[in-house]
mmCIF file of C-alpha atoms in Angstrom:
data_model
loop_
_atom_site.group_PDB
_atom_site.id
_atom_site.type_symbol
_atom_site.label_atom_id
_atom_site.label_comp_id
_atom_site.label_asym_id
_atom_site.label_seq_id
_atom_site.Cartn_x
_atom_site.Cartn_y
_atom_site.Cartn_z
ATOM 1 C CA UNK A 249 14.318 22.906 13.064
ATOM 2 C CA UNK A 250 15.957 23.689 9.684
ATOM 3 C CA UNK A 251 15.193 26.984 7.952
ATOM 4 C CA UNK A 252 11.943 27.365 6.004
ATOM 5 C CA UNK A 253 13.721 27.114 2.652
ATOM 6 C CA UNK A 254 15.663 24.021 3.746
ATOM 7 C CA UNK A 255 12.467 22.381 4.926
ATOM 8 C CA UNK A 256 10.724 23.207 1.663
ATOM 9 C CA UNK A 257 13.431 21.435 -0.339
ATOM 10 C CA UNK A 258 13.087 18.316 1.790
ATOM 11 C CA UNK A 259 9.277 18.387 1.656
ATOM 12 C CA UNK A 260 9.200 18.808 -2.122
ATOM 13 C CA UNK A 261 11.343 15.701 -2.688
ATOM 14 C CA UNK A 262 9.441 13.210 -4.863
ATOM 15 C CA UNK A 263 6.100 14.997 -4.473
ATOM 16 C CA UNK A 264 3.852 15.488 -7.523
ATOM 17 C CA UNK A 265 1.369 18.227 -6.590
ATOM 18 C CA UNK A 266 1.868 21.037 -4.092
ATOM 19 C CA UNK A 267 -0.955 23.562 -3.580
ATOM 20 C CA UNK A 268 0.687 25.843 -3.023
ATOM 21 C CA UNK A 269 4.417 26.166 -2.542
ATOM 22 C CA UNK A 270 4.094 29.856 -1.689
ATOM 23 C CA UNK A 271 1.521 29.174 1.036
ATOM 24 C CA UNK A 272 3.638 26.394 2.495
ATOM 25 C CA UNK A 273 6.775 28.546 2.586
ATOM 26 C CA UNK A 274 4.832 31.331 4.295
ATOM 27 C CA UNK A 275 3.645 28.976 7.048
ATOM 28 C CA UNK A 276 7.069 27.402 7.477
ATOM 29 C CA UNK A 277 8.578 30.843 8.002
ATOM 30 C CA UNK A 278 6.386 31.329 11.076
ATOM 31 C CA UNK A 279 8.412 28.613 12.798
ATOM 32 C CA UNK A 280 5.508 26.882 14.541
ATOM 33 C CA UNK A 281 4.975 23.114 14.092
ATOM 34 C CA UNK A 282 2.361 22.403 11.412
ATOM 35 C CA UNK A 283 -0.391 19.798 11.677
ATOM 36 C CA UNK A 284 0.116 17.333 8.819
ATOM 37 C CA UNK A 285 -2.831 15.073 8.082
ATOM 38 C CA UNK A 286 -3.084 11.715 6.323
ATOM 39 C CA UNK A 287 -6.333 9.794 6.123
ATOM 40 C CA UNK A 288 -6.441 6.037 5.490
ATOM 41 C CA UNK A 289 -9.587 3.948 5.182
ATOM 42 C CA UNK A 290 -9.303 0.452 6.681
ATOM 43 C CA UNK A 291 -10.970 -1.246 3.709
ATOM 44 C CA UNK A 292 -8.768 -4.365 4.017
ATOM 45 C CA UNK A 293 -6.654 -5.750 6.875
ATOM 46 C CA UNK A 294 -3.231 -4.773 5.520
ATOM 47 C CA UNK A 295 -1.259 -1.670 4.734
ATOM 48 C CA UNK A 296 1.132 -2.131 1.803
ATOM 49 C CA UNK A 297 4.185 -0.461 0.246
ATOM 50 C CA UNK A 298 1.938 1.994 -1.596
ATOM 51 C CA UNK A 299 0.945 3.336 1.829
ATOM 52 C CA UNK A 300 4.617 3.349 2.828
ATOM 53 C CA UNK A 301 5.307 6.085 0.254
ATOM 54 C CA UNK A 302 3.060 8.584 2.058
ATOM 55 C CA UNK A 303 3.909 7.282 5.524
ATOM 56 C CA UNK A 304 7.598 7.923 4.830
ATOM 57 C CA UNK A 305 6.733 11.471 3.789
ATOM 58 C CA UNK A 306 4.861 11.864 7.088
ATOM 59 C CA UNK A 307 7.945 10.576 8.919
ATOM 60 C CA UNK A 308 9.994 13.250 7.117
ATOM 61 C CA UNK A 309 7.604 15.885 8.503
ATOM 62 C CA UNK A 310 8.054 14.395 11.985
ATOM 63 C CA UNK A 311 11.821 14.578 11.629
ATOM 64 C CA UNK A 312 11.445 18.276 10.784
ATOM 65 C CA UNK A 313 9.536 18.841 14.027
ATOM 66 C CA UNK A 314 5.943 18.901 12.758
ATOM 67 C CA UNK A 315 2.888 17.157 14.209
ATOM 68 C CA UNK A 316 1.464 14.241 12.241
ATOM 69 C CA UNK A 317 -2.259 13.517 12.466
ATOM 70 C CA UNK A 318 -3.137 10.048 11.166
ATOM 71 C CA UNK A 319 -6.864 9.722 10.617
ATOM 72 C CA UNK A 320 -8.132 6.176 10.409
ATOM 73 C CA UNK A 321 -11.407 6.362 8.513
ATOM 74 C CA UNK A 322 -13.538 4.011 10.551
ATOM 75 C CA UNK A 323 -16.586 6.015 9.359
ATOM 76 C CA UNK A 324 -15.596 6.757 5.749
ATOM 77 C CA UNK A 325 -14.557 3.136 5.133
ATOM 78 C CA UNK A 326 -18.204 2.225 5.600
ATOM 79 C CA UNK A 327 -19.066 4.520 2.659
ATOM 80 C CA UNK A 328 -16.209 3.480 0.360
ATOM 81 C CA UNK A 329 -13.916 5.926 -1.455
ATOM 82 C CA UNK A 330 -14.896 6.057 -5.157
ATOM 83 C CA UNK A 331 -11.471 7.393 -6.243
ATOM 84 C CA UNK A 332 -10.426 5.828 -9.527
ATOM 85 C CA UNK A 333 -13.373 3.450 -9.510
ATOM 86 C CA UNK A 334 -15.649 2.669 -12.413
ATOM 87 C CA UNK A 335 -18.510 1.508 -10.227
ATOM 88 C CA UNK A 336 -20.018 1.975 -6.792
ATOM 89 C CA UNK A 337 -17.947 0.338 -4.056
ATOM 90 C CA UNK A 338 -19.561 -2.036 -1.565
ATOM 91 C CA UNK A 339 -19.993 -0.727 1.966
ATOM 92 C CA UNK A 340 -18.238 -2.556 4.794
ATOM 93 C CA UNK A 341 -19.827 -3.646 8.041
ATOM 94 C CA UNK A 342 -19.021 -1.902 11.324
ATOM 95 C CA UNK A 343 -17.387 -5.113 12.580
ATOM 96 C CA UNK A 344 -15.072 -5.408 9.550
ATOM 97 C CA UNK A 345 -14.015 -1.769 9.793
ATOM 98 C CA UNK A 346 -13.341 -1.990 13.527
ATOM 99 C CA UNK A 347 -11.129 -5.046 13.070
ATOM 100 C CA UNK A 348 -9.145 -3.509 10.212
ATOM 101 C CA UNK A 349 -8.776 -0.135 11.972
ATOM 102 C CA UNK A 350 -6.993 -1.675 14.958
ATOM 103 C CA UNK A 351 -4.619 -3.423 12.581
ATOM 104 C CA UNK A 352 -3.849 -0.179 10.687
ATOM 105 C CA UNK A 353 -2.909 1.718 13.816
ATOM 106 C CA UNK A 354 -0.380 -0.952 14.816
ATOM 107 C CA UNK A 355 1.109 -1.261 11.337
ATOM 108 C CA UNK A 356 1.567 2.493 10.786
ATOM 109 C CA UNK A 357 3.957 2.667 13.736
ATOM 110 C CA UNK A 358 6.445 0.497 11.867
ATOM 111 C CA UNK A 359 7.315 3.729 10.043
ATOM 112 C CA UNK A 360 5.925 6.607 12.118
ATOM 113 C CA UNK A 361 7.232 7.763 15.489
ATOM 114 C CA UNK A 362 4.367 7.030 17.946
ATOM 115 C CA UNK A 363 5.450 9.872 20.244
ATOM 116 C CA UNK A 364 4.957 12.393 17.411
ATOM 117 C CA UNK A 365 1.747 10.916 15.989
ATOM 118 C CA UNK A 366 -1.802 11.871 16.849
ATOM 119 C CA UNK A 367 -4.138 8.998 15.953
ATOM 120 C CA UNK A 368 -7.762 9.961 15.318
ATOM 121 C CA UNK A 369 -10.777 7.972 14.121
ATOM 122 C CA UNK A 370 -13.193 10.025 12.025
ATOM 123 C CA UNK A 371 -16.199 8.279 13.521
ATOM 124 C CA UNK A 372 -15.419 10.506 16.510
ATOM 125 C CA UNK A 373 -17.088 13.460 14.747
ATOM 126 C CA UNK A 374 -18.886 11.984 11.736
ATOM 127 C CA UNK A 375 -20.921 9.483 13.752
ATOM 128 C CA UNK A 376 -22.311 12.397 15.763
ATOM 129 C CA UNK A 377 -23.627 14.318 12.768
ATOM 130 C CA UNK A 378 -27.406 14.358 12.319
ATOM 131 C CA UNK A 379 -29.238 14.709 9.011
ATOM 132 C CA UNK A 380 -29.393 18.502 9.307
ATOM 133 C CA UNK A 381 -25.604 18.610 9.754
ATOM 134 C CA UNK A 382 -25.164 16.473 6.635
ATOM 135 C CA UNK A 383 -27.426 18.753 4.571
ATOM 136 C CA UNK A 384 -25.557 21.844 5.778
ATOM 137 C CA UNK A 385 -22.252 20.188 4.854
ATOM 138 C CA UNK A 386 -23.646 19.240 1.425
ATOM 139 C CA UNK A 387 -24.683 22.842 0.828
ATOM 140 C CA UNK A 388 -21.041 23.935 0.925
ATOM 141 C CA UNK A 389 -20.151 22.212 -2.392
ATOM 142 C CA UNK A 390 -21.883 22.017 -5.758
ATOM 143 C CA UNK A 391 -22.748 19.072 -7.995
ATOM 144 C CA UNK A 392 -21.088 20.900 -10.897
ATOM 145 C CA UNK A 393 -17.800 21.008 -8.984
ATOM 146 C CA UNK A 394 -18.213 17.356 -7.989
ATOM 147 C CA UNK A 395 -18.601 16.350 -11.648
ATOM 148 C CA UNK A 396 -15.248 17.966 -12.452
ATOM 149 C CA UNK A 397 -13.712 14.867 -10.938
ATOM 150 C CA UNK A 398 -12.559 12.557 -13.751
ATOM 151 C CA UNK A 399 -14.050 9.297 -12.532
ATOM 152 C CA UNK A 400 -17.412 10.927 -11.796
ATOM 153 C CA UNK A 401 -17.400 12.780 -15.117
ATOM 154 C CA UNK A 402 -16.582 9.616 -17.061
ATOM 155 C CA UNK A 403 -19.243 7.569 -15.340
ATOM 156 C CA UNK A 404 -21.828 10.314 -15.798
ATOM 157 C CA UNK A 405 -21.006 10.593 -19.516
ATOM 158 C CA UNK A 406 -21.298 6.803 -19.863
ATOM 159 C CA UNK A 407 -24.691 6.820 -18.081
ATOM 160 C CA UNK A 408 -23.263 4.652 -15.311
ATOM 161 C CA UNK A 409 -24.769 4.973 -11.827
ATOM 162 C CA UNK A 410 -23.241 7.304 -9.224
ATOM 163 C CA UNK A 411 -24.797 7.145 -5.782
ATOM 164 C CA UNK A 412 -25.355 10.249 -3.668
ATOM 165 C CA UNK A 413 -23.273 8.516 -0.988
ATOM 166 C CA UNK A 414 -20.249 8.749 -3.284
ATOM 167 C CA UNK A 415 -20.697 12.517 -3.542
ATOM 168 C CA UNK A 416 -20.741 12.616 0.249
ATOM 169 C CA UNK A 417 -17.394 10.846 0.584
ATOM 170 C CA UNK A 418 -15.163 13.807 -0.460
ATOM 171 C CA UNK A 419 -17.235 16.057 1.806
ATOM 172 C CA UNK A 420 -16.762 13.709 4.748
ATOM 173 C CA UNK A 421 -13.014 13.561 4.111
ATOM 174 C CA UNK A 422 -12.965 17.335 3.804
ATOM 175 C CA UNK A 423 -14.776 17.684 7.116
ATOM 176 C CA UNK A 424 -12.010 15.578 8.704
ATOM 177 C CA UNK A 425 -9.675 18.475 7.877
ATOM 178 C CA UNK A 426 -12.046 20.843 9.672
ATOM 179 C CA UNK A 427 -12.246 18.586 12.727
ATOM 180 C CA UNK A 428 -8.469 18.256 13.185
ATOM 181 C CA UNK A 429 -7.586 21.748 11.881
ATOM 182 C CA UNK A 430 -4.956 20.407 9.485
ATOM 183 C CA UNK A 431 -2.375 22.752 7.978
ATOM 184 C CA UNK A 432 -1.274 20.218 5.367
ATOM 185 C CA UNK A 433 -2.925 17.110 3.966
ATOM 186 C CA UNK A 434 -0.993 14.532 1.983
ATOM 187 C CA UNK A 435 -2.082 11.568 -0.115
ATOM 188 C CA UNK A 436 -1.521 9.727 -3.366
ATOM 189 C CA UNK A 437 -2.139 11.456 -6.690
ATOM 190 C CA UNK A 438 -5.488 9.667 -6.927
ATOM 191 C CA UNK A 439 -6.591 11.646 -3.853
ATOM 192 C CA UNK A 440 -5.936 15.112 -5.316
ATOM 193 C CA UNK A 441 -9.624 15.944 -5.849
ATOM 194 C CA UNK A 442 -10.569 14.915 -2.307
ATOM 195 C CA UNK A 443 -7.707 16.902 -0.788
ATOM 196 C CA UNK A 444 -8.676 20.029 -2.713
ATOM 197 C CA UNK A 445 -12.269 19.616 -1.541
ATOM 198 C CA UNK A 446 -10.820 19.683 1.974
ATOM 199 C CA UNK A 447 -9.328 23.126 1.277
ATOM 200 C CA UNK A 448 -12.719 24.432 0.188
ATOM 201 C CA UNK A 449 -14.586 22.913 3.135
ATOM 202 C CA UNK A 450 -12.107 24.350 5.637
ATOM 203 C CA UNK A 451 -12.563 27.766 4.037
ATOM 204 C CA UNK A 452 -16.349 27.423 4.336
ATOM 205 C CA UNK A 453 -15.951 26.785 8.071
ATOM 206 C CA UNK A 454 -13.744 29.853 8.544
ATOM 207 C CA UNK A 455 -10.386 28.072 8.692
ATOM 208 C CA UNK A 456 -7.212 28.775 6.770
ATOM 209 C CA UNK A 457 -7.275 26.249 3.884
ATOM 210 C CA UNK A 458 -4.820 23.386 4.131
ATOM 211 C CA UNK A 459 -1.787 22.929 1.899
ATOM 212 C CA UNK A 460 -2.250 19.921 -0.411
ATOM 213 C CA UNK A 461 0.649 17.624 -1.220
ATOM 214 C CA UNK A 462 0.436 14.445 -3.292
ATOM 215 C CA UNK A 463 2.897 11.591 -3.696
ATOM 216 C CA UNK A 464 3.247 9.243 -6.678
ATOM 217 C CA UNK A 465 1.396 5.943 -6.786
ATOM 218 C CA UNK A 466 3.563 2.885 -7.263
ATOM 219 C CA UNK A 467 2.707 -0.046 -9.474
ATOM 220 C CA UNK A 468 2.380 -3.439 -7.855
ATOM 221 C CA UNK A 469 4.346 -6.625 -8.369
ATOM 222 C CA UNK A 470 2.630 -7.176 -11.731
ATOM 223 C CA UNK A 471 4.239 -3.982 -13.047
ATOM 224 C CA UNK A 472 0.917 -2.918 -14.581
ATOM 225 C CA UNK A 473 -1.730 -1.734 -12.116
ATOM 226 C CA UNK A 474 -1.193 0.537 -9.122
ATOM 227 C CA UNK A 475 -0.365 -1.411 -5.977
ATOM 228 C CA UNK A 476 -3.696 -2.247 -4.415
ATOM 229 C CA UNK A 477 -5.250 -4.770 -2.105
ATOM 230 C CA UNK A 478 -8.111 -4.992 -4.592
ATOM 231 C CA UNK A 479 -5.763 -6.058 -7.416
ATOM 232 C CA UNK A 480 -3.834 -8.581 -5.320
ATOM 233 C CA UNK A 481 -0.467 -7.185 -6.498
ATOM 234 C CA UNK A 482 0.645 -5.721 -3.196
ATOM 235 C CA UNK A 483 3.476 -6.228 -0.719
ATOM 236 C CA UNK A 484 1.884 -6.021 2.714
ATOM 237 C CA UNK A 485 3.371 -4.691 5.931
ATOM 238 C CA UNK A 486 2.221 -7.940 7.572
ATOM 239 C CA UNK A 487 3.840 -10.239 5.015
ATOM 240 C CA UNK A 488 6.654 -12.321 6.489
ATOM 241 C CA UNK A 489 10.193 -11.002 5.968
ATOM 242 C CA UNK A 490 10.810 -13.891 3.561
ATOM 243 C CA UNK A 491 7.709 -13.027 1.497
ATOM 244 C CA UNK A 492 8.505 -9.297 1.441
ATOM 245 C CA UNK A 493 12.002 -10.076 0.175
ATOM 246 C CA UNK A 494 10.739 -12.535 -2.421
ATOM 247 C CA UNK A 495 7.971 -10.244 -3.678
ATOM 248 C CA UNK A 496 10.366 -7.317 -4.076
ATOM 249 C CA UNK A 497 12.674 -9.582 -6.066
ATOM 250 C CA UNK A 498 9.745 -10.395 -8.367
ATOM 251 C CA UNK A 499 9.027 -6.806 -9.443
ATOM 252 C CA UNK A 500 9.925 -5.924 -13.051
ATOM 253 C CA UNK A 501 13.360 -4.343 -13.529
ATOM 254 C CA UNK A 502 11.645 -1.271 -14.993
ATOM 255 C CA UNK A 503 10.160 -0.463 -11.560
ATOM 256 C CA UNK A 504 13.377 -0.825 -9.596
ATOM 257 C CA UNK A 505 14.493 2.810 -9.599
ATOM 258 C CA UNK A 506 10.998 4.122 -8.882
ATOM 259 C CA UNK A 507 10.769 1.903 -5.797
ATOM 260 C CA UNK A 508 14.234 3.013 -4.716
ATOM 261 C CA UNK A 509 13.377 6.700 -5.087
ATOM 262 C CA UNK A 510 10.102 6.493 -3.200
ATOM 263 C CA UNK A 511 10.851 3.870 -0.558
ATOM 264 C CA UNK A 512 14.498 4.355 0.451
ATOM 265 C CA UNK A 513 16.842 7.083 1.647
ATOM 266 C CA UNK A 514 19.269 6.766 -1.270
ATOM 267 C CA UNK A 515 20.337 10.194 -2.497
ATOM 268 C CA UNK A 516 19.970 11.256 -6.124
ATOM 269 C CA UNK A 517 23.693 10.930 -6.817
ATOM 270 C CA UNK A 518 23.631 7.272 -5.765
ATOM 271 C CA UNK A 519 20.475 6.543 -7.738
ATOM 272 C CA UNK A 520 21.917 8.194 -10.852
ATOM 273 C CA UNK A 521 25.014 6.021 -10.521
ATOM 274 C CA UNK A 522 22.853 2.900 -10.193
ATOM 275 C CA UNK A 523 20.877 3.871 -13.316
ATOM 276 C CA UNK A 524 24.084 4.491 -15.273
ATOM 277 C CA UNK A 525 25.592 1.173 -14.173
ATOM 278 C CA UNK A 526 22.503 -0.740 -15.310
ATOM 279 C CA UNK A 527 22.224 1.182 -18.562
ATOM 280 C CA UNK A 528 25.869 0.416 -19.372
ATOM 281 C CA UNK A 529 25.374 -3.203 -18.187
ATOM 282 C CA UNK A 530 28.084 -2.941 -15.565
ATOM 283 C CA UNK A 531 25.781 -4.315 -12.897
ATOM 284 C CA UNK A 532 22.988 -6.895 -13.039
ATOM 285 C CA UNK A 533 19.705 -5.219 -11.914
ATOM 286 C CA UNK A 534 19.209 -8.266 -9.673
ATOM 287 C CA UNK A 535 22.022 -7.047 -7.407
ATOM 288 C CA UNK A 536 20.349 -3.682 -6.825
ATOM 289 C CA UNK A 537 16.987 -5.410 -6.427
ATOM 290 C CA UNK A 538 18.484 -7.512 -3.625
ATOM 291 C CA UNK A 539 19.650 -4.312 -1.961
ATOM 292 C CA UNK A 540 16.117 -2.881 -2.262
ATOM 293 C CA UNK A 541 14.539 -6.090 -0.932
ATOM 294 C CA UNK A 542 16.820 -5.999 2.106
ATOM 295 C CA UNK A 543 15.933 -2.339 2.720
ATOM 296 C CA UNK A 544 12.184 -3.101 2.591
ATOM 297 C CA UNK A 545 12.461 -5.898 5.151
ATOM 298 C CA UNK A 546 14.541 -3.585 7.338
ATOM 299 C CA UNK A 547 11.918 -0.820 6.969
ATOM 300 C CA UNK A 548 9.051 -3.067 8.080
ATOM 301 C CA UNK A 549 10.916 -5.344 10.500
ATOM 302 C CA UNK A 550 14.583 -4.891 11.469
ATOM 303 C CA UNK A 551 18.132 -5.350 10.105
ATOM 304 C CA UNK A 552 18.457 -8.857 11.544
ATOM 305 C CA UNK A 553 15.349 -10.083 9.720
ATOM 306 C CA UNK A 554 16.546 -8.473 6.482
ATOM 307 C CA UNK A 555 19.835 -10.399 6.659
ATOM 308 C CA UNK A 556 18.012 -13.683 7.350
ATOM 309 C CA UNK A 557 15.565 -13.080 4.488
ATOM 310 C CA UNK A 558 18.439 -12.455 2.069
ATOM 311 C CA UNK A 559 20.324 -15.548 3.204
ATOM 312 C CA UNK A 560 17.178 -17.643 2.723
ATOM 313 C CA UNK A 561 16.589 -16.185 -0.745
ATOM 314 C CA UNK A 562 20.162 -16.890 -1.833
ATOM 315 C CA UNK A 563 19.964 -20.445 -0.508
ATOM 316 C CA UNK A 564 16.645 -21.257 -2.187
ATOM 317 C CA UNK A 565 16.745 -19.322 -5.452
ATOM 318 C CA UNK A 566 20.405 -18.839 -6.286
ATOM 319 C CA UNK A 567 21.901 -22.034 -4.861
ATOM 320 C CA UNK A 568 18.702 -23.978 -5.658
ATOM 321 C CA UNK A 569 18.527 -25.444 -2.155
ATOM 322 C CA UNK A 570 15.316 -26.073 -0.259
ATOM 323 C CA UNK A 571 14.092 -23.619 2.393
ATOM 324 C CA UNK A 572 15.015 -24.400 5.972
ATOM 325 C CA UNK A 573 11.439 -24.241 7.263
ATOM 326 C CA UNK A 574 9.237 -26.205 4.840
ATOM 327 C CA UNK A 575 5.822 -26.795 6.448
ATOM 328 C CA UNK A 576 4.376 -30.301 6.557
ATOM 329 C CA UNK A 577 1.288 -31.154 4.511
ATOM 330 C CA UNK A 578 -0.481 -34.003 6.322
ATOM 331 C CA UNK A 579 -2.486 -36.294 4.013
ATOM 332 C CA UNK A 580 -4.492 -39.422 4.649
ATOM 333 C CA UNK A 581 -4.382 -40.734 1.062
ATOM 334 C CA UNK A 582 -1.503 -41.997 -1.066
ATOM 335 C CA UNK A 583 -3.261 -41.328 -4.386
ATOM 336 C CA UNK A 584 -4.882 -37.984 -5.204
ATOM 337 C CA UNK A 585 -5.646 -35.815 -8.223
ATOM 338 C CA UNK A 586 -3.260 -32.903 -8.706
ATOM 339 C CA UNK A 587 -5.979 -30.248 -8.268
ATOM 340 C CA UNK A 588 -7.110 -31.823 -5.002
ATOM 341 C CA UNK A 589 -3.539 -31.927 -3.715
ATOM 342 C CA UNK A 590 -3.274 -28.179 -4.273
ATOM 343 C CA UNK A 591 -6.562 -27.401 -2.530
ATOM 344 C CA UNK A 592 -5.334 -29.382 0.482
ATOM 345 C CA UNK A 593 -2.227 -27.178 0.380
ATOM 346 C CA UNK A 594 -4.392 -24.048 0.734
ATOM 347 C CA UNK A 595 -5.198 -23.070 -2.861
ATOM 348 C CA UNK A 596 -8.740 -21.679 -2.452
ATOM 349 C CA UNK A 597 -10.461 -23.489 -5.350
ATOM 350 C CA UNK A 598 -10.049 -26.296 -7.862
ATOM 351 C CA UNK A 599 -10.278 -23.771 -10.709
ATOM 352 C CA UNK A 600 -7.375 -21.757 -9.276
ATOM 353 C CA UNK A 601 -5.417 -24.998 -8.729
ATOM 354 C CA UNK A 602 -6.103 -26.023 -12.344
ATOM 355 C CA UNK A 603 -4.859 -22.645 -13.610
ATOM 356 C CA UNK A 604 -1.607 -22.872 -11.605
ATOM 357 C CA UNK A 605 -0.894 -26.372 -12.931
ATOM 358 C CA UNK A 606 -1.659 -25.467 -16.541
ATOM 359 C CA UNK A 607 0.641 -22.437 -16.268
ATOM 360 C CA UNK A 608 3.503 -24.709 -15.251
ATOM 361 C CA UNK A 609 3.876 -23.337 -11.762
ATOM 362 C CA UNK A 610 3.628 -26.582 -9.752
ATOM 363 C CA UNK A 611 6.201 -29.343 -9.211
ATOM 364 C CA UNK A 612 6.267 -32.509 -7.131
ATOM 365 C CA UNK A 613 9.804 -33.674 -6.321
ATOM 366 C CA UNK A 614 11.070 -31.366 -9.114
ATOM 367 C CA UNK A 615 8.729 -32.959 -11.670
ATOM 368 C CA UNK A 616 6.421 -30.391 -13.287
ATOM 369 C CA UNK A 617 2.743 -31.298 -12.996
ATOM 370 C CA UNK A 618 0.943 -30.900 -16.335
ATOM 371 C CA UNK A 619 -2.403 -32.710 -16.030
ATOM 372 C CA UNK A 620 -4.604 -31.145 -13.314
ATOM 373 C CA UNK A 621 -6.712 -34.293 -12.990
ATOM 374 C CA UNK A 622 -4.012 -36.936 -13.136
ATOM 375 C CA UNK A 623 -3.907 -39.130 -9.994
ATOM 376 C CA UNK A 624 -0.579 -38.776 -8.217
ATOM 377 C CA UNK A 625 1.112 -41.518 -6.201
ATOM 378 C CA UNK A 626 2.397 -39.960 -2.994
ATOM 379 C CA UNK A 627 5.196 -41.119 -0.745
ATOM 380 C CA UNK A 628 6.452 -39.761 2.554
ATOM 381 C CA UNK A 629 8.808 -36.769 2.247
ATOM 382 C CA UNK A 630 7.922 -35.661 -1.273
ATOM 383 C CA UNK A 631 8.348 -31.910 -1.830
ATOM 384 C CA UNK A 632 5.442 -29.990 -3.374
ATOM 385 C CA UNK A 633 6.345 -26.580 -4.804
ATOM 386 C CA UNK A 634 3.617 -24.082 -5.793
ATOM 387 C CA UNK A 635 4.792 -20.981 -7.617
ATOM 388 C CA UNK A 636 8.165 -19.541 -6.675
ATOM 389 C CA UNK A 637 7.929 -19.416 -2.903
ATOM 390 C CA UNK A 638 5.516 -22.024 -1.506
ATOM 391 C CA UNK A 639 6.942 -25.378 -0.458
ATOM 392 C CA UNK A 640 5.307 -28.279 1.385
ATOM 393 C CA UNK A 641 6.715 -31.594 2.592
ATOM 394 C CA UNK A 642 4.270 -34.466 2.145
ATOM 395 C CA UNK A 643 3.554 -36.315 5.403
ATOM 396 C CA UNK A 644 1.286 -39.366 5.294
ATOM 397 C CA UNK A 645 -0.980 -40.026 8.241
ATOM 398 C CA UNK A 646 -0.418 -43.451 9.852
ATOM 399 C CA UNK A 647 -3.014 -46.039 8.865
#
């Protein structure tokens, strides 16, 4: 294990908040492995690259010899984390949470070392609490302190509803830290309030309060909102290698260096050189983006898949060739309105199909479709292209 000061330098890399550096250094000097906690709520089936930022930090702790505790919030997901929300979140069913939780555990091990990871489900202790336990937990924090949180304060000032259940969420997350006796808890910057509540709750239960470390949030493929399953701008762990590569290539150039800093092992000297080369227009940002896309496929799959994904991208988008694995779209009719053709290709609604056509994102045999309701004459082998990455080969059912 490196010295305490060496570890501190590695731990501080890219982090935003650290409460507190002095406390962390003191614990590192003791030489014993620390318990490093991350909690994730399985609110949707997929982890995404936003989660990868904190998972990679956890992996760094593992490489330094510390014990990672990954808490999958099978209980707290049923409440819904209000962080950054302007309204009450819907609660999930037990069945939904159970299904998503199993998926999370499997996906996390694409980055974490399973042999150095303790997986816990917070229903293990929170499901056992009775109403008296909940009241006693609630007594350890004040409403005034809860309203110091920005999203609560804003909603309260705007006379928007805040349910009591939402006040209970940070307390439940804080109690997780009590249950697993965490020394450090990490999360995104939007989790800072919850993590600090955990310090207070641990103190109330007679434990040494945990160190709090936050990592930056990354914007999604739209370049505007934070990467989120709710916003649909995410790159999922379970996306195919081809889709991961293509989605990374679609991010705005302005996000390239942020992704590289937070999601790769490139050192600062290399990144500074990349920034200088782009600023002086010596290198097309596309070339570095291809390097990043290959690294992301390698992170979530393996080097072989990253090479194949890059070859496919070059063939389709740079050489303008068709993909090697275009799926068939079996149709029984030879004449069909454009919107109906898209719904048969998997677009969820006619309104969404209409929007895609009107935005110019759909072609049939390289001819752009412009009228959503124009009947199309179909022949065997036509190529339908939706957006930048979806291709279908028209196959007509025998009559």
